[in-house]
XYZ file of C-alpha atoms in Angstrom:
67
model
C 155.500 97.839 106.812
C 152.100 98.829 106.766
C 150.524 95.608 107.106
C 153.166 94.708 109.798
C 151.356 97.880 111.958
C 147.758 96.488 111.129
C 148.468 93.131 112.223
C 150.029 95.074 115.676
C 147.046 97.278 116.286
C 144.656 94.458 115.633
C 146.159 92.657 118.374
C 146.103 95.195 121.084
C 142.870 95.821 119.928
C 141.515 92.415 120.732
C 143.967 91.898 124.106
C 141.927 95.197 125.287
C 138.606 94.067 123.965
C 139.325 90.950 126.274
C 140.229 93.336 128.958
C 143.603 91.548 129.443
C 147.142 92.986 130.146
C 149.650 91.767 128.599
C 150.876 89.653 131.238
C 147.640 87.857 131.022
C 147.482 87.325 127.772
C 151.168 86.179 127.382
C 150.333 83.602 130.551
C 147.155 82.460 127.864
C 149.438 81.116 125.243
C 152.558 79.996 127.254
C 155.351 83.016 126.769
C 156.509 85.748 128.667
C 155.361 89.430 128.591
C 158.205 90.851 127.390
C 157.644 88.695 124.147
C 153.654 90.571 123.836
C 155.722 94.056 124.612
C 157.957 93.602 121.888
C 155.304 92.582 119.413
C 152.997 95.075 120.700
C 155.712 97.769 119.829
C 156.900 96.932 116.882
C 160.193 95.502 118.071
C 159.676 92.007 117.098
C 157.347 90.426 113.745
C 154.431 87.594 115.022
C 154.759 84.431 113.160
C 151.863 83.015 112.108
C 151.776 80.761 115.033
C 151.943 83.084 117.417
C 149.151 84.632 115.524
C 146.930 81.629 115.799
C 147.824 81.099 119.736
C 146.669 84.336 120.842
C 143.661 83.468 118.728
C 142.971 80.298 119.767
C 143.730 82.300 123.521
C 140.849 83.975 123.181
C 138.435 81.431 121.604
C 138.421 83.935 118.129
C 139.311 83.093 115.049
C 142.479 84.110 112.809
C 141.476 84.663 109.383
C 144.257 85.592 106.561
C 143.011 87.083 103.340
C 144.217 88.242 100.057
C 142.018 91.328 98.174
């Protein structure tokens, strides 16, 4: 869904504005890289906890609104 490809580009957009690969970022919060690749690409849907550990990853915050 739409929101589905926000959420995506949202996170690549903060991995890069870390400067981290994927591999770094998956090493961050405990998983494997193949798990950011398939999230990155659409393959696979973040849960809300994986959400909040690449967050808390990179000392941001996850914020979830409704408009």
């Amino acid at each position: 869904t739409e929101l589905e490809y926000k959420i995506i580009r949202m996170l690549v957009e903060v991995r890069i504005k870390h400067k981290l690969t994927q591999a770094e970022l998956a090493k961050r919060i405990k998983t494997k890289q193949s798990v950011i690749s398939r999230v990155e690409n659409a393959q696979t849907t973040p849960t809300l906890s994986f959400l909040k550990r690449v967050a808390d990853a990179l000392n941001t915050e996850l914020q979830v609104k409704f408009a």
